[in-house]
Amino acid sequence: MATPMRERFRQFAGAALLIASVATFASDEGRFTDRQATLSSKAFLDAHPDMKFRNEGLIAYEEGRFDEARDSFLKAARFADKPSQAMLAEMAWKGIGQPADRVLGYVWADLSAERGYRLFIVLRETYWGHLAPEDRTRAIEIGQPVMDEFGDAVARTRLTKHLRKARWTMIGGRPRKNVTVIVPGPSGMPIRIRGHHFYANEFWEPELYHKWVDQLWNDAPTGTVEIGPLEKWDGDE
């Protein structure tokens, strides 16, 4: 049996975040710790709803709470999170926590590939190859409303506005570099992070953040993103 796509996706996402941190801060173990602490802090995630809701969705998915997972992925998708859109594709295609709808699964997969991330292009093309001609026609018809709500033209604008507001709330005119930031961690316990890491421009300047996300997903190792044959679907029997 092929490895489930969700497992490949989870491994890929974890590897991408790890590699991005190591590549930037490999020369300083303390900096690496600060980077990981920043990404997992409640304050950071509240300011970055794409990552926050994706993380919540993945946790709910792994625990079998599929309705909650889908709700979280939808929230992340509204903030232009392509991995969450890919998970919505997987859930719709296989009927995970919802009636199976291969056409809707393809629509989400197509949206997840909007920026050309290799993993999601493979997913989209695989799904397209398994659609009947009439389903392809329907996918084109129902895809536009989804694009209008969740495509980058509106979703990245939505995220940009959120980041700008969060940046002003978190940073304002205060000095950022030579301070120690104390923020709630994932469990609510306070964690200390050096300010020049927590306030790194790539996290708080919207355009730089978008570029960082793109680099993260475009430059991840290909060895962890290869998608094998689709698992057998009951509808084919």
PDB file of C-alpha atoms in Angstrom:
ATOM      1  CA  MET A   1       0.000   0.000   0.000  1.00  0.00           C
ATOM      2  CA  ALA A   2       1.278   3.490  -0.827  1.00  0.00           C
ATOM      3  CA  THR A   3       2.317   5.762   2.021  1.00  0.00           C
ATOM      4  CA  PRO A   4      -0.659   8.046   2.812  1.00  0.00           C
ATOM      5  CA  MET A   5      -0.268  11.489   1.343  1.00  0.00           C
ATOM      6  CA  ARG A   6      -0.894  13.100   4.712  1.00  0.00           C
ATOM      7  CA  GLU A   7       2.182  11.338   6.161  1.00  0.00           C
ATOM      8  CA  ARG A   8       4.369  12.470   3.279  1.00  0.00           C
ATOM      9  CA  PHE A   9       2.954  15.982   3.669  1.00  0.00           C
ATOM     10  CA  ARG A  10       3.597  16.017   7.424  1.00  0.00           C
ATOM     11  CA  GLN A  11       7.184  14.856   6.976  1.00  0.00           C
ATOM     12  CA  PHE A  12       7.751  17.390   4.217  1.00  0.00           C
ATOM     13  CA  ALA A  13       6.372  20.284   6.252  1.00  0.00           C
ATOM     14  CA  GLY A  14       8.516  19.400   9.238  1.00  0.00           C
ATOM     15  CA  ALA A  15      11.614  18.985   7.091  1.00  0.00           C
ATOM     16  CA  ALA A  16      11.026  22.291   5.338  1.00  0.00           C
ATOM     17  CA  LEU A  17      10.781  24.233   8.588  1.00  0.00           C
ATOM     18  CA  LEU A  18      13.818  22.481  10.021  1.00  0.00           C
ATOM     19  CA  ILE A  19      15.956  23.045   6.932  1.00  0.00           C
ATOM     20  CA  ALA A  20      15.005  26.710   6.723  1.00  0.00           C
ATOM     21  CA  SER A  21      16.078  27.224  10.324  1.00  0.00           C
ATOM     22  CA  VAL A  22      19.321  25.275   9.988  1.00  0.00           C
ATOM     23  CA  ALA A  23      20.255  26.971   6.717  1.00  0.00           C
ATOM     24  CA  THR A  24      19.855  30.408   8.301  1.00  0.00           C
ATOM     25  CA  PHE A  25      21.352  29.751  11.717  1.00  0.00           C
ATOM     26  CA  ALA A  26      23.563  26.667  11.337  1.00  0.00           C
ATOM     27  CA  SER A  27      26.597  28.457  12.754  1.00  0.00           C
ATOM     28  CA  ASP A  28      24.973  29.280  16.082  1.00  0.00           C
ATOM     29  CA  GLU A  29      23.082  26.644  18.071  1.00  0.00           C
ATOM     30  CA  GLY A  30      21.589  29.298  20.337  1.00  0.00           C
ATOM     31  CA  ARG A  31      20.149  31.117  17.373  1.00  0.00           C
ATOM     32  CA  PHE A  32      18.619  27.896  16.084  1.00  0.00           C
ATOM     33  CA  THR A  33      16.868  27.484  19.432  1.00  0.00           C
ATOM     34  CA  ASP A  34      15.559  31.037  19.292  1.00  0.00           C
ATOM     35  CA  ARG A  35      14.232  30.501  15.767  1.00  0.00           C
ATOM     36  CA  GLN A  36      12.338  27.369  16.774  1.00  0.00           C
ATOM     37  CA  ALA A  37      11.018  29.065  19.907  1.00  0.00           C
ATOM     38  CA  THR A  38       9.791  31.985  17.803  1.00  0.00           C
ATOM     39  CA  LEU A  39       7.942  29.790  15.317  1.00  0.00           C
ATOM     40  CA  SER A  40       6.189  27.830  18.062  1.00  0.00           C
ATOM     41  CA  SER A  41       5.269  30.725  20.352  1.00  0.00           C
ATOM     42  CA  LYS A  42       1.619  31.637  20.811  1.00  0.00           C
ATOM     43  CA  ALA A  43       2.325  35.303  20.123  1.00  0.00           C
ATOM     44  CA  PHE A  44       3.947  34.499  16.776  1.00  0.00           C
ATOM     45  CA  LEU A  45       1.209  32.086  15.717  1.00  0.00           C
ATOM     46  CA  ASP A  46      -1.558  34.512  16.660  1.00  0.00           C
ATOM     47  CA  ALA A  47       0.087  37.011  14.311  1.00  0.00           C
ATOM     48  CA  HIS A  48       0.451  34.434  11.516  1.00  0.00           C
ATOM     49  CA  PRO A  49      -2.964  32.771  11.088  1.00  0.00           C
ATOM     50  CA  ASP A  50      -1.809  30.761   8.074  1.00  0.00           C
ATOM     51  CA  MET A  51       0.620  28.807  10.246  1.00  0.00           C
ATOM     52  CA  LYS A  52      -1.552  28.872  13.359  1.00  0.00           C
ATOM     53  CA  PHE A  53      -4.620  27.296  11.793  1.00  0.00           C
ATOM     54  CA  ARG A  54      -2.552  24.861   9.724  1.00  0.00           C
ATOM     55  CA  ASN A  55      -0.870  23.595  12.898  1.00  0.00           C
ATOM     56  CA  GLU A  56      -4.227  23.258  14.644  1.00  0.00           C
ATOM     57  CA  GLY A  57      -5.587  21.406  11.628  1.00  0.00           C
ATOM     58  CA  LEU A  58      -2.707  18.959  11.537  1.00  0.00           C
ATOM     59  CA  ILE A  59      -3.060  18.195  15.241  1.00  0.00           C
ATOM     60  CA  ALA A  60      -6.805  17.618  14.906  1.00  0.00           C
ATOM     61  CA  TYR A  61      -6.238  15.467  11.807  1.00  0.00           C
ATOM     62  CA  GLU A  62      -3.686  13.268  13.543  1.00  0.00           C
ATOM     63  CA  GLU A  63      -6.100  12.814  16.449  1.00  0.00           C
ATOM     64  CA  GLY A  64      -8.969  11.837  14.150  1.00  0.00           C
ATOM     65  CA  ARG A  65     -11.022  14.988  14.773  1.00  0.00           C
ATOM     66  CA  PHE A  66     -11.638  15.494  11.082  1.00  0.00           C
ATOM     67  CA  ASP A  67     -14.454  18.053  11.318  1.00  0.00           C
ATOM     68  CA  GLU A  68     -12.215  20.285  13.418  1.00  0.00           C
ATOM     69  CA  ALA A  69      -9.280  19.643  11.118  1.00  0.00           C
ATOM     70  CA  ARG A  70     -11.252  20.685   8.086  1.00  0.00           C
ATOM     71  CA  ASP A  71     -12.486  23.848   9.819  1.00  0.00           C
ATOM     72  CA  SER A  72      -8.915  24.783  10.751  1.00  0.00           C
ATOM     73  CA  PHE A  73      -7.571  24.091   7.271  1.00  0.00           C
ATOM     74  CA  LEU A  74     -10.344  26.258   5.816  1.00  0.00           C
ATOM     75  CA  LYS A  75      -9.347  29.104   8.131  1.00  0.00           C
ATOM     76  CA  ALA A  76      -5.699  28.744   7.116  1.00  0.00           C
ATOM     77  CA  ALA A  77      -6.688  28.509   3.451  1.00  0.00           C
ATOM     78  CA  ARG A  78      -8.407  31.901   3.703  1.00  0.00           C
ATOM     79  CA  PHE A  79      -4.980  33.293   4.603  1.00  0.00           C
ATOM     80  CA  ALA A  80      -3.355  31.808   1.482  1.00  0.00           C
ATOM     81  CA  ASP A  81      -1.863  28.726   3.136  1.00  0.00           C
ATOM     82  CA  LYS A  82      -1.137  26.311   0.292  1.00  0.00           C
ATOM     83  CA  PRO A  83      -0.340  23.282   2.517  1.00  0.00           C
ATOM     84  CA  SER A  84      -3.775  23.610   4.139  1.00  0.00           C
ATOM     85  CA  GLN A  85      -5.398  23.819   0.725  1.00  0.00           C
ATOM     86  CA  ALA A  86      -3.588  20.591  -0.188  1.00  0.00           C
ATOM     87  CA  MET A  87      -4.934  18.924   2.947  1.00  0.00           C
ATOM     88  CA  LEU A  88      -8.465  20.036   2.033  1.00  0.00           C
ATOM     89  CA  ALA A  89      -7.877  18.424  -1.358  1.00  0.00           C
ATOM     90  CA  GLU A  90      -6.813  15.174   0.289  1.00  0.00           C
ATOM     91  CA  MET A  91      -9.813  15.121   2.609  1.00  0.00           C
ATOM     92  CA  ALA A  92     -12.321  15.828  -0.157  1.00  0.00           C
ATOM     93  CA  TRP A  93     -10.736  13.344  -2.578  1.00  0.00           C
ATOM     94  CA  LYS A  94     -10.750  10.468  -0.099  1.00  0.00           C
ATOM     95  CA  GLY A  95     -13.865  11.416   1.840  1.00  0.00           C
ATOM     96  CA  ILE A  96     -12.041  11.971   5.113  1.00  0.00           C
ATOM     97  CA  GLY A  97     -14.494  13.520   7.570  1.00  0.00           C
ATOM     98  CA  GLN A  98     -16.894  14.326   4.735  1.00  0.00           C
ATOM     99  CA  PRO A  99     -18.535  12.652   1.720  1.00  0.00           C
ATOM    100  CA  ALA A 100     -15.968  11.885  -0.958  1.00  0.00           C
ATOM    101  CA  ASP A 101     -15.958  14.473  -3.723  1.00  0.00           C
ATOM    102  CA  ARG A 102     -13.167  13.968  -6.235  1.00  0.00           C
ATOM    103  CA  VAL A 103     -14.059  17.052  -8.220  1.00  0.00           C
ATOM    104  CA  LEU A 104     -13.814  19.265  -5.142  1.00  0.00           C
ATOM    105  CA  GLY A 105     -10.596  17.455  -4.217  1.00  0.00           C
ATOM    106  CA  TYR A 106      -9.112  18.419  -7.561  1.00  0.00           C
ATOM    107  CA  VAL A 107     -10.297  22.027  -7.187  1.00  0.00           C
ATOM    108  CA  TRP A 108      -8.444  22.354  -3.898  1.00  0.00           C
ATOM    109  CA  ALA A 109      -5.380  20.617  -5.334  1.00  0.00           C
ATOM    110  CA  ASP A 110      -5.383  23.005  -8.272  1.00  0.00           C
ATOM    111  CA  LEU A 111      -5.536  25.955  -5.896  1.00  0.00           C
ATOM    112  CA  SER A 112      -2.725  24.554  -3.749  1.00  0.00           C
ATOM    113  CA  ALA A 113      -0.497  24.441  -6.856  1.00  0.00           C
ATOM    114  CA  GLU A 114      -1.175  28.093  -7.714  1.00  0.00           C
ATOM    115  CA  ARG A 115       2.380  29.191  -6.852  1.00  0.00           C
ATOM    116  CA  GLY A 116       4.091  26.279  -8.514  1.00  0.00           C
ATOM    117  CA  TYR A 117       5.222  24.408  -5.401  1.00  0.00           C
ATOM    118  CA  ARG A 118       6.437  21.069  -6.750  1.00  0.00           C
ATOM    119  CA  LEU A 119       4.715  18.861  -4.202  1.00  0.00           C
ATOM    120  CA  PHE A 120       1.309  20.317  -4.955  1.00  0.00           C
ATOM    121  CA  ILE A 121       1.782  20.329  -8.717  1.00  0.00           C
ATOM    122  CA  VAL A 122       2.321  16.583  -8.527  1.00  0.00           C
ATOM    123  CA  LEU A 123      -0.809  16.235  -6.400  1.00  0.00           C
ATOM    124  CA  ARG A 124      -2.894  18.303  -8.827  1.00  0.00           C
ATOM    125  CA  GLU A 125      -1.697  16.456 -11.924  1.00  0.00           C
ATOM    126  CA  THR A 126      -2.246  13.078 -10.275  1.00  0.00           C
ATOM    127  CA  TYR A 127      -5.824  13.974  -9.380  1.00  0.00           C
ATOM    128  CA  TRP A 128      -6.514  15.409 -12.838  1.00  0.00           C
ATOM    129  CA  GLY A 129      -5.358  12.183 -14.429  1.00  0.00           C
ATOM    130  CA  HIS A 130      -7.954  10.234 -12.437  1.00  0.00           C
ATOM    131  CA  LEU A 131     -10.944  12.446 -13.320  1.00  0.00           C
ATOM    132  CA  ALA A 132     -13.452  11.443 -15.972  1.00  0.00           C
ATOM    133  CA  PRO A 133     -14.086  13.992 -18.767  1.00  0.00           C
ATOM    134  CA  GLU A 134     -17.399  15.085 -17.283  1.00  0.00           C
ATOM    135  CA  ASP A 135     -15.753  15.566 -13.891  1.00  0.00           C
ATOM    136  CA  ARG A 136     -13.066  17.759 -15.459  1.00  0.00           C
ATOM    137  CA  THR A 137     -15.781  19.959 -16.913  1.00  0.00           C
ATOM    138  CA  ARG A 138     -17.485  20.250 -13.532  1.00  0.00           C
ATOM    139  CA  ALA A 139     -14.149  21.023 -11.834  1.00  0.00           C
ATOM    140  CA  ILE A 140     -13.675  24.018 -14.106  1.00  0.00           C
ATOM    141  CA  GLU A 141     -17.198  25.208 -13.335  1.00  0.00           C
ATOM    142  CA  ILE A 142     -16.991  24.989  -9.556  1.00  0.00           C
ATOM    143  CA  GLY A 143     -13.358  26.032  -9.311  1.00  0.00           C
ATOM    144  CA  GLN A 144     -13.869  29.740  -9.947  1.00  0.00           C
ATOM    145  CA  PRO A 145     -15.874  30.500  -6.772  1.00  0.00           C
ATOM    146  CA  VAL A 146     -13.212  28.721  -4.715  1.00  0.00           C
ATOM    147  CA  MET A 147     -10.483  30.714  -6.451  1.00  0.00           C
ATOM    148  CA  ASP A 148     -12.405  33.929  -5.806  1.00  0.00           C
ATOM    149  CA  GLU A 149     -12.457  33.229  -2.060  1.00  0.00           C
ATOM    150  CA  PHE A 150      -9.146  31.444  -1.479  1.00  0.00           C
ATOM    151  CA  GLY A 151      -6.856  32.392  -4.386  1.00  0.00           C
ATOM    152  CA  ASP A 152      -3.739  34.462  -3.752  1.00  0.00           C
ATOM    153  CA  ALA A 153      -5.285  37.583  -5.285  1.00  0.00           C
ATOM    154  CA  VAL A 154      -7.554  37.893  -2.264  1.00  0.00           C
ATOM    155  CA  ALA A 155      -6.100  35.508   0.331  1.00  0.00           C
ATOM    156  CA  ARG A 156      -2.579  36.936   0.315  1.00  0.00           C
ATOM    157  CA  THR A 157      -4.030  40.419   0.522  1.00  0.00           C
ATOM    158  CA  ARG A 158      -6.026  39.251   3.531  1.00  0.00           C
ATOM    159  CA  LEU A 159      -2.851  37.859   5.139  1.00  0.00           C
ATOM    160  CA  THR A 160      -0.886  41.011   4.332  1.00  0.00           C
ATOM    161  CA  LYS A 161      -3.448  43.174   6.139  1.00  0.00           C
ATOM    162  CA  HIS A 162      -3.383  40.865   9.154  1.00  0.00           C
ATOM    163  CA  LEU A 163       0.428  40.899   9.283  1.00  0.00           C
ATOM    164  CA  ARG A 164       0.607  44.680   9.064  1.00  0.00           C
ATOM    165  CA  LYS A 165      -1.846  45.074  11.927  1.00  0.00           C
ATOM    166  CA  ALA A 166      -0.066  42.428  14.002  1.00  0.00           C
ATOM    167  CA  ARG A 167       3.321  43.975  13.255  1.00  0.00           C
ATOM    168  CA  TRP A 168       2.192  47.350  14.540  1.00  0.00           C
ATOM    169  CA  THR A 169       0.632  45.788  17.642  1.00  0.00           C
ATOM    170  CA  MET A 170       3.721  43.684  18.394  1.00  0.00           C
ATOM    171  CA  ILE A 171       6.422  46.123  17.355  1.00  0.00           C
ATOM    172  CA  GLY A 172       5.094  49.657  16.955  1.00  0.00           C
ATOM    173  CA  GLY A 173       7.911  52.166  17.394  1.00  0.00           C
ATOM    174  CA  ARG A 174       9.683  50.247  20.134  1.00  0.00           C
ATOM    175  CA  PRO A 175      13.338  49.145  19.811  1.00  0.00           C
ATOM    176  CA  ARG A 176      13.465  45.520  18.744  1.00  0.00           C
ATOM    177  CA  LYS A 177      17.026  44.251  18.445  1.00  0.00           C
ATOM    178  CA  ASN A 178      18.621  44.466  21.883  1.00  0.00           C
ATOM    179  CA  VAL A 179      15.745  43.192  23.972  1.00  0.00           C
ATOM    180  CA  THR A 180      14.588  39.901  25.385  1.00  0.00           C
ATOM    181  CA  VAL A 181      11.065  38.985  24.367  1.00  0.00           C
ATOM    182  CA  ILE A 182       8.948  37.022  26.836  1.00  0.00           C
ATOM    183  CA  VAL A 183       5.944  35.414  25.175  1.00  0.00           C
ATOM    184  CA  PRO A 184       3.593  32.503  25.925  1.00  0.00           C
ATOM    185  CA  GLY A 185       4.741  29.219  24.445  1.00  0.00           C
ATOM    186  CA  PRO A 186       2.468  26.519  22.985  1.00  0.00           C
ATOM    187  CA  SER A 187       1.472  25.310  26.457  1.00  0.00           C
ATOM    188  CA  GLY A 188       1.051  28.825  27.838  1.00  0.00           C
ATOM    189  CA  MET A 189       4.336  28.767  29.738  1.00  0.00           C
ATOM    190  CA  PRO A 190       6.501  31.871  29.168  1.00  0.00           C
ATOM    191  CA  ILE A 191       9.526  31.515  26.904  1.00  0.00           C
ATOM    192  CA  ARG A 192      12.378  33.995  26.391  1.00  0.00           C
ATOM    193  CA  ILE A 193      13.579  34.856  22.893  1.00  0.00           C
ATOM    194  CA  ARG A 194      16.238  37.327  21.813  1.00  0.00           C
ATOM    195  CA  GLY A 195      14.539  40.266  20.149  1.00  0.00           C
ATOM    196  CA  HIS A 196      16.574  40.266  16.946  1.00  0.00           C
ATOM    197  CA  HIS A 197      15.200  36.783  16.217  1.00  0.00           C
ATOM    198  CA  PHE A 198      11.610  37.263  17.265  1.00  0.00           C
ATOM    199  CA  TYR A 199      11.421  40.563  15.377  1.00  0.00           C
ATOM    200  CA  ALA A 200      13.272  39.351  12.259  1.00  0.00           C
ATOM    201  CA  ASN A 201      12.000  41.312   9.255  1.00  0.00           C
ATOM    202  CA  GLU A 202      11.173  38.159   7.295  1.00  0.00           C
ATOM    203  CA  PHE A 203       8.485  37.380   9.877  1.00  0.00           C
ATOM    204  CA  TRP A 204       6.890  40.807  10.141  1.00  0.00           C
ATOM    205  CA  GLU A 205       7.334  42.544   6.780  1.00  0.00           C
ATOM    206  CA  PRO A 206       4.525  41.065   4.642  1.00  0.00           C
ATOM    207  CA  GLU A 207       6.450  40.962   1.359  1.00  0.00           C
ATOM    208  CA  LEU A 208       9.483  39.395   3.021  1.00  0.00           C
ATOM    209  CA  TYR A 209       7.268  36.901   4.820  1.00  0.00           C
ATOM    210  CA  HIS A 210       5.624  35.843   1.553  1.00  0.00           C
ATOM    211  CA  LYS A 211       9.073  35.353   0.002  1.00  0.00           C
ATOM    212  CA  TRP A 212      10.202  33.321   3.013  1.00  0.00           C
ATOM    213  CA  VAL A 213       7.183  31.038   2.759  1.00  0.00           C
ATOM    214  CA  ASP A 214       7.745  30.578  -0.978  1.00  0.00           C
ATOM    215  CA  GLN A 215      11.395  29.711  -0.456  1.00  0.00           C
ATOM    216  CA  LEU A 216      10.474  27.285   2.300  1.00  0.00           C
ATOM    217  CA  TRP A 217       8.150  25.273   0.073  1.00  0.00           C
ATOM    218  CA  ASN A 218      10.042  25.629  -3.187  1.00  0.00           C
ATOM    219  CA  ASP A 219      13.472  24.677  -1.882  1.00  0.00           C
ATOM    220  CA  ALA A 220      12.582  21.712   0.331  1.00  0.00           C
ATOM    221  CA  PRO A 221      14.386  18.443  -0.472  1.00  0.00           C
ATOM    222  CA  THR A 222      12.757  16.469  -3.276  1.00  0.00           C
ATOM    223  CA  GLY A 223      13.427  13.188  -1.518  1.00  0.00           C
ATOM    224  CA  THR A 224      10.571  13.777   0.924  1.00  0.00           C
ATOM    225  CA  VAL A 225       7.954  15.085  -1.448  1.00  0.00           C
ATOM    226  CA  GLU A 226       7.560  12.375  -4.034  1.00  0.00           C
ATOM    227  CA  ILE A 227       3.965  11.139  -4.245  1.00  0.00           C
ATOM    228  CA  GLY A 228       3.438   7.514  -5.188  1.00  0.00           C
ATOM    229  CA  PRO A 229       0.411   5.809  -6.755  1.00  0.00           C
ATOM    230  CA  LEU A 230      -3.000   6.697  -5.371  1.00  0.00           C
ATOM    231  CA  GLU A 231      -4.494   4.284  -2.892  1.00  0.00           C
ATOM    232  CA  LYS A 232      -7.438   2.213  -4.070  1.00  0.00           C
ATOM    233  CA  TRP A 233     -10.735   4.099  -3.815  1.00  0.00           C
ATOM    234  CA  ASP A 234     -13.952   2.191  -3.222  1.00  0.00           C
ATOM    235  CA  GLY A 235     -15.624   4.075  -6.038  1.00  0.00           C
ATOM    236  CA  ASP A 236     -13.307   2.351  -8.537  1.00  0.00           C
ATOM    237  CA  GLU A 237     -14.378  -1.139  -7.569  1.00  0.00           C
TER     238      GLU A 237
END
